[in-house]
PDB file of C-alpha atoms in Angstrom:
ATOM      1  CA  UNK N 255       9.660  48.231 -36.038  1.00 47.00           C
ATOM      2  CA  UNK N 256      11.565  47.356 -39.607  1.00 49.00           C
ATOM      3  CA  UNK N 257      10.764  44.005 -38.539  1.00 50.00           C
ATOM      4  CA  UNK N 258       7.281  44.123 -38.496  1.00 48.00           C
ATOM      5  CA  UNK N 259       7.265  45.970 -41.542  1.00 50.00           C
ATOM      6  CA  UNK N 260       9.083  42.986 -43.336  1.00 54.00           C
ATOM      7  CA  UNK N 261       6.814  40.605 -42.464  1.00 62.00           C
ATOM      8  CA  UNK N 262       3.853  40.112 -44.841  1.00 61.00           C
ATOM      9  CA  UNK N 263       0.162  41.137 -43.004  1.00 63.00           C
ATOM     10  CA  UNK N 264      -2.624  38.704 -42.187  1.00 62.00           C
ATOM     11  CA  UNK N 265      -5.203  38.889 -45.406  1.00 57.00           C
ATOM     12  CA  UNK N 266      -8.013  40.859 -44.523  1.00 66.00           C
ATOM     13  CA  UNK N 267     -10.579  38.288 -45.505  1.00 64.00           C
ATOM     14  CA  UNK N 268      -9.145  34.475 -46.017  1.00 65.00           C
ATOM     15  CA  UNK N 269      -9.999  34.295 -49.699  1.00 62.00           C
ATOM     16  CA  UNK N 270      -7.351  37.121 -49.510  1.00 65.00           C
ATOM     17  CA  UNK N 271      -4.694  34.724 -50.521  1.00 68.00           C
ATOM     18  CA  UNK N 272      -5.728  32.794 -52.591  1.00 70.00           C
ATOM     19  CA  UNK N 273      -6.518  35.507 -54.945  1.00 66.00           C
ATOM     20  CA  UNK N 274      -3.464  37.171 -54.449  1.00 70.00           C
ATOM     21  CA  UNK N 275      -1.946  33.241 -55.788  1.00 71.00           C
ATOM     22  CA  UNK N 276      -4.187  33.039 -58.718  1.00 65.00           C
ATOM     23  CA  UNK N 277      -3.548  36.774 -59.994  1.00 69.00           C
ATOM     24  CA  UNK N 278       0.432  35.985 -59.518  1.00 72.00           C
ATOM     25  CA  UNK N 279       0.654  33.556 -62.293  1.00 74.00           C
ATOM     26  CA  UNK N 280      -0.227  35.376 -65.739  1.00 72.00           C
ATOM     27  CA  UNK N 281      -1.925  33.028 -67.387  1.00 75.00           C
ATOM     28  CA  UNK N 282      -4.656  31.970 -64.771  1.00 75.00           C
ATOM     29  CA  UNK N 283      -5.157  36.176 -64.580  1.00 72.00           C
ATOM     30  CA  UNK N 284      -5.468  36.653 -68.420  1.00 71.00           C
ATOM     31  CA  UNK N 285      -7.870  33.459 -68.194  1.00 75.00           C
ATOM     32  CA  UNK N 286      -9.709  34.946 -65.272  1.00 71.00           C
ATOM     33  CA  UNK N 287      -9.569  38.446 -67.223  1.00 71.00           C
ATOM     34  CA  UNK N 288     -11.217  36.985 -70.136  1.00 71.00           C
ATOM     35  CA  UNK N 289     -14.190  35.354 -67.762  1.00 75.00           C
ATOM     36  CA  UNK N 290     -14.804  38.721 -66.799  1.00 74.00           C
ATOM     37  CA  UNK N 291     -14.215  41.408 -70.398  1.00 71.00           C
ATOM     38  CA  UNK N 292     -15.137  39.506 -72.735  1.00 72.00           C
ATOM     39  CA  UNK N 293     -13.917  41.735 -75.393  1.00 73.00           C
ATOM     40  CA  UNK N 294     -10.795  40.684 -76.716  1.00 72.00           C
ATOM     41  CA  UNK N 295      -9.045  44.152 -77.312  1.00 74.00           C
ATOM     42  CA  UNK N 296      -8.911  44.434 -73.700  1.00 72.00           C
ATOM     43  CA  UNK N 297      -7.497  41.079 -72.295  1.00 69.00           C
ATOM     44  CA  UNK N 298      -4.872  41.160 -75.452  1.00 77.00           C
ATOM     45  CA  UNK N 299      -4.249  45.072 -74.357  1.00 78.00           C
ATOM     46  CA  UNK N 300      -3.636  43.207 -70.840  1.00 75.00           C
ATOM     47  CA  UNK N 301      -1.637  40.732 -72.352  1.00 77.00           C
ATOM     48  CA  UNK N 302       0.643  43.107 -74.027  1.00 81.00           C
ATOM     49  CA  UNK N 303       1.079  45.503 -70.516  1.00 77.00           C
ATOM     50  CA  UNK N 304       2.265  42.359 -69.041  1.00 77.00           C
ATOM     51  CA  UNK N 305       4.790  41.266 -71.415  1.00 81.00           C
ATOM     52  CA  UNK N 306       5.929  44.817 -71.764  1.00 80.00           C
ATOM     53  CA  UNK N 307       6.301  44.617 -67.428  1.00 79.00           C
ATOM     54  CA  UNK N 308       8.114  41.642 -68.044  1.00 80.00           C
ATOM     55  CA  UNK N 309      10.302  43.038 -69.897  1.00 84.00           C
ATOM     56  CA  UNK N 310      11.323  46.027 -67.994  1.00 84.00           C
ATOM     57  CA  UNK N 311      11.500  43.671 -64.886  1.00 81.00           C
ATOM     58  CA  UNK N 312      14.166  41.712 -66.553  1.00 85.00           C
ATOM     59  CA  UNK N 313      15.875  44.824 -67.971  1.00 86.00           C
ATOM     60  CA  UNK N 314      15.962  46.165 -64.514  1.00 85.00           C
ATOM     61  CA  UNK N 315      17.404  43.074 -63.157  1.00 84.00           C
ATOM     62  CA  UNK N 316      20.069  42.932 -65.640  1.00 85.00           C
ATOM     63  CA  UNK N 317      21.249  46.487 -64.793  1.00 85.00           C
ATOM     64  CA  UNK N 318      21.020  46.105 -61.142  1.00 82.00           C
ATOM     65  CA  UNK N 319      23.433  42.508 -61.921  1.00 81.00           C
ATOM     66  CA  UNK N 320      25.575  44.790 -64.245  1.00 82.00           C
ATOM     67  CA  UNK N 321      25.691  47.453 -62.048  1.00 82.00           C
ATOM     68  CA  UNK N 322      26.471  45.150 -58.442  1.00 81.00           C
ATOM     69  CA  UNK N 323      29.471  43.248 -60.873  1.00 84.00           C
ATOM     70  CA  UNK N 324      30.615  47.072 -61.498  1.00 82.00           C
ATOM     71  CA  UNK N 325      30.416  48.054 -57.898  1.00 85.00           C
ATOM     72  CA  UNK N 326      32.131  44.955 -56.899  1.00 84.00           C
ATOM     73  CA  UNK N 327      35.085  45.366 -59.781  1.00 84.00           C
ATOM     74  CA  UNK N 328      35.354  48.964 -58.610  1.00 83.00           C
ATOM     75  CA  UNK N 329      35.469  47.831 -54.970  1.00 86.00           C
ATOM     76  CA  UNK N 330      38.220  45.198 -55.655  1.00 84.00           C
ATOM     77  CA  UNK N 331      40.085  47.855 -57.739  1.00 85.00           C
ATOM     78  CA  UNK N 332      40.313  50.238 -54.887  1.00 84.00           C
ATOM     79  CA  UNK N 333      41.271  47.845 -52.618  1.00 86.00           C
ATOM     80  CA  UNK N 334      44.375  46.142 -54.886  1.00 83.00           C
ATOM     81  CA  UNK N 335      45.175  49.966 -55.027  1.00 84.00           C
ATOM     82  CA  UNK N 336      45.343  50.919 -51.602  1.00 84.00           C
ATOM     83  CA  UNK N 337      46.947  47.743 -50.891  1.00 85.00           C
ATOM     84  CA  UNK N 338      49.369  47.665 -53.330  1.00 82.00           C
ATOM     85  CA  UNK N 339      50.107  51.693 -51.704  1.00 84.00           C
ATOM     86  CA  UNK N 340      50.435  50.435 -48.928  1.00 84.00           C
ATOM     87  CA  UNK N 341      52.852  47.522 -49.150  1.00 85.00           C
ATOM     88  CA  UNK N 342      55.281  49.772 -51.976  1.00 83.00           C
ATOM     89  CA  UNK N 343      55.350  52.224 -48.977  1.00 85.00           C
ATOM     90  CA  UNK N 344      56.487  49.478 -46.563  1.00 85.00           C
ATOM     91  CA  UNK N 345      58.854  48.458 -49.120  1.00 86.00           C
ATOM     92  CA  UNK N 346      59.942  52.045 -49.980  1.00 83.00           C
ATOM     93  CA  UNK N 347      60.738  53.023 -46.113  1.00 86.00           C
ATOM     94  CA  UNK N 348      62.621  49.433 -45.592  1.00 85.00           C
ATOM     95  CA  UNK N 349      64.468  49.701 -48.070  1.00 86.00           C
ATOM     96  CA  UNK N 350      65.646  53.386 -47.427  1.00 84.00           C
ATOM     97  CA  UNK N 351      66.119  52.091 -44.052  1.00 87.00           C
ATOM     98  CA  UNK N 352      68.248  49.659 -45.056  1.00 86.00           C
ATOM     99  CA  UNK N 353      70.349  51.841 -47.772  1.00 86.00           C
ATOM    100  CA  UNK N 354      70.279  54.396 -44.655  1.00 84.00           C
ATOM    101  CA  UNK N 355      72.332  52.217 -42.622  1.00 88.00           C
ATOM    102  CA  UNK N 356      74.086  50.932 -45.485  1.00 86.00           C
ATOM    103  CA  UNK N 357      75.577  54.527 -46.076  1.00 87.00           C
ATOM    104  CA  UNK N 358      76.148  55.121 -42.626  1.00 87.00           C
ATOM    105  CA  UNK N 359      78.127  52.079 -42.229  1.00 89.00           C
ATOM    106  CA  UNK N 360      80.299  52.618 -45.245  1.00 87.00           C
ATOM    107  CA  UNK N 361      80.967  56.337 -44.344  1.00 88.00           C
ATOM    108  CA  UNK N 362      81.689  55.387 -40.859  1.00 89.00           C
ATOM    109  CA  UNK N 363      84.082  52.955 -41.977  1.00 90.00           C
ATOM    110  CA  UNK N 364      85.745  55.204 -44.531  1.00 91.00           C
ATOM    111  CA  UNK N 365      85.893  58.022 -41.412  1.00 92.00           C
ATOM    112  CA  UNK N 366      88.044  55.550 -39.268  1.00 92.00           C
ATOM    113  CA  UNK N 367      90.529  54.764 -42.422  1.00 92.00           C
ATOM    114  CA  UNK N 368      90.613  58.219 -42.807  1.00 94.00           C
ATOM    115  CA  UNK N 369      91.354  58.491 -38.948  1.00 92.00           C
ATOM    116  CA  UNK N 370      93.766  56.248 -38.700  1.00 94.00           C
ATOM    117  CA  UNK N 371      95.667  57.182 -42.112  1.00 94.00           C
ATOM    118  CA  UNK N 372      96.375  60.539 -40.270  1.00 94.00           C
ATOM    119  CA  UNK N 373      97.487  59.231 -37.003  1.00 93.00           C
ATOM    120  CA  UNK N 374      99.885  57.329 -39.158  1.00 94.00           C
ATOM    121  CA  UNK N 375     100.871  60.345 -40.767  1.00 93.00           C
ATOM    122  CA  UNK N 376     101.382  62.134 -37.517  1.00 93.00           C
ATOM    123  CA  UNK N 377     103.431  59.298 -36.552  1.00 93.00           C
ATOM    124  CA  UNK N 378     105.836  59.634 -39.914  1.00 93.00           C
ATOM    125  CA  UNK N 379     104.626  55.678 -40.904  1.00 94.00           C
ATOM    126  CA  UNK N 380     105.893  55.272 -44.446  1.00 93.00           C
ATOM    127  CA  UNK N 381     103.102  56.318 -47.154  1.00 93.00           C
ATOM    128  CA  UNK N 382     102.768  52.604 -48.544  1.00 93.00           C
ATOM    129  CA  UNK N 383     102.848  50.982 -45.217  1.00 94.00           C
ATOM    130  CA  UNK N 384      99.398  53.250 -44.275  1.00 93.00           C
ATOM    131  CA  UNK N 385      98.183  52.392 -47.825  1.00 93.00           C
ATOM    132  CA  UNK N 386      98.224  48.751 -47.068  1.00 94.00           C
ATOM    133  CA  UNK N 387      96.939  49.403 -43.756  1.00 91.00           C
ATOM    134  CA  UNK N 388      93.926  51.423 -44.561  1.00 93.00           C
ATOM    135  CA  UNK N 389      93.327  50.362 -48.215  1.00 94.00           C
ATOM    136  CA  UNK N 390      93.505  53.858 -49.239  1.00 94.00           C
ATOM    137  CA  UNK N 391      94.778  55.064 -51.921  1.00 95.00           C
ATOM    138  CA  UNK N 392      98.276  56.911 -52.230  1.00 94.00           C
ATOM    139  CA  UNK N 393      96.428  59.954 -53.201  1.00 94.00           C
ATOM    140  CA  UNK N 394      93.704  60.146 -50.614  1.00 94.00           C
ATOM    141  CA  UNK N 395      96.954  59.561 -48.051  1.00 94.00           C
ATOM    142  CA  UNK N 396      98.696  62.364 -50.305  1.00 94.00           C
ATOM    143  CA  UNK N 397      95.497  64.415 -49.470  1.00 94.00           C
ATOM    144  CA  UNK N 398      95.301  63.741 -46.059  1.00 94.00           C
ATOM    145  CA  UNK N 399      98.992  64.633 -45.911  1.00 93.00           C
ATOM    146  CA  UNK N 400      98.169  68.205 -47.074  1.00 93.00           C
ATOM    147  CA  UNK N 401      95.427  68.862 -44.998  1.00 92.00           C
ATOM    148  CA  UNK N 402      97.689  67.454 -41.555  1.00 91.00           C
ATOM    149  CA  UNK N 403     100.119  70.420 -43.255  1.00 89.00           C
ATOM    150  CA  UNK N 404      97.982  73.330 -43.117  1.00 82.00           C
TER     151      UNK N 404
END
């Protein structure tokens, strides 16, 4: 049904068209106009309505151009936005993935120096021996020491 709507009707009578031609171009109609008033108030009257339509056409044709170049910068905003979101989100859980891990290696490294440091200690290794074993320090292996005491 839109369809039909879009398309243009059949003239009513054939000379239809070719009027609706001649009063499209402005000067042919003021000519025509003049044929037909012949008082000149009237056709320059006409003659000013026109320009001022002309104007307002064009005025409305720059705001709807102004207006799609908003909508589209708006648009194109929103998007860089939400994109932008969404890839410092990606980034954000990767990388707290990674530092995740990251911890969780170092403290489960740490936890088996620590381990081992005391199994020394239970064993009576020297002190410096489990310091260059472990790579901890003689008072984290003091520490440890204390603890294994209580």
């Amino acid at each position: 049904m839109a369809d039909n709507e879009q398309q243009t009707k059949p003239p009513h009578h054939p000379h239809d068209k070719g009027y609706k031609q001649l009063l499209a171009n402005k000067r042919v109609f003021l000519e025509l106009l003049k044929t037909f008033v012949r008082e000149d108030w009237v056709a320059a009257e006409v003659e000013q309505m026109i320009s001022n339509l002309e104007i307002t056409l064009e005025e409305m044709w720059q705001e709807a151009l102004s207006r799609g170049k908003l909508e589209g910068k708006l648009e194109g905003k929103l998007e860089g936005k939400l994109e932008g979101k969404l890839e410092g989100k990606l980034e954000g859980k990767l990388e707290g993935k990674l530092e995740g891990k990251l911890e969780g290696k170092l403290e489960g490294n740490w936890e088996g120096k620590v381990e081992v440091a005391k199994n020394l200690l239970l064993l009576n290794v020297d002190i410096n021996t489990i310091t260059r074993a472990t790579g901890l320090s003689l008072e984290e292996i003091n520490a440890l020491r204390r603890q294994l005491e209580h």
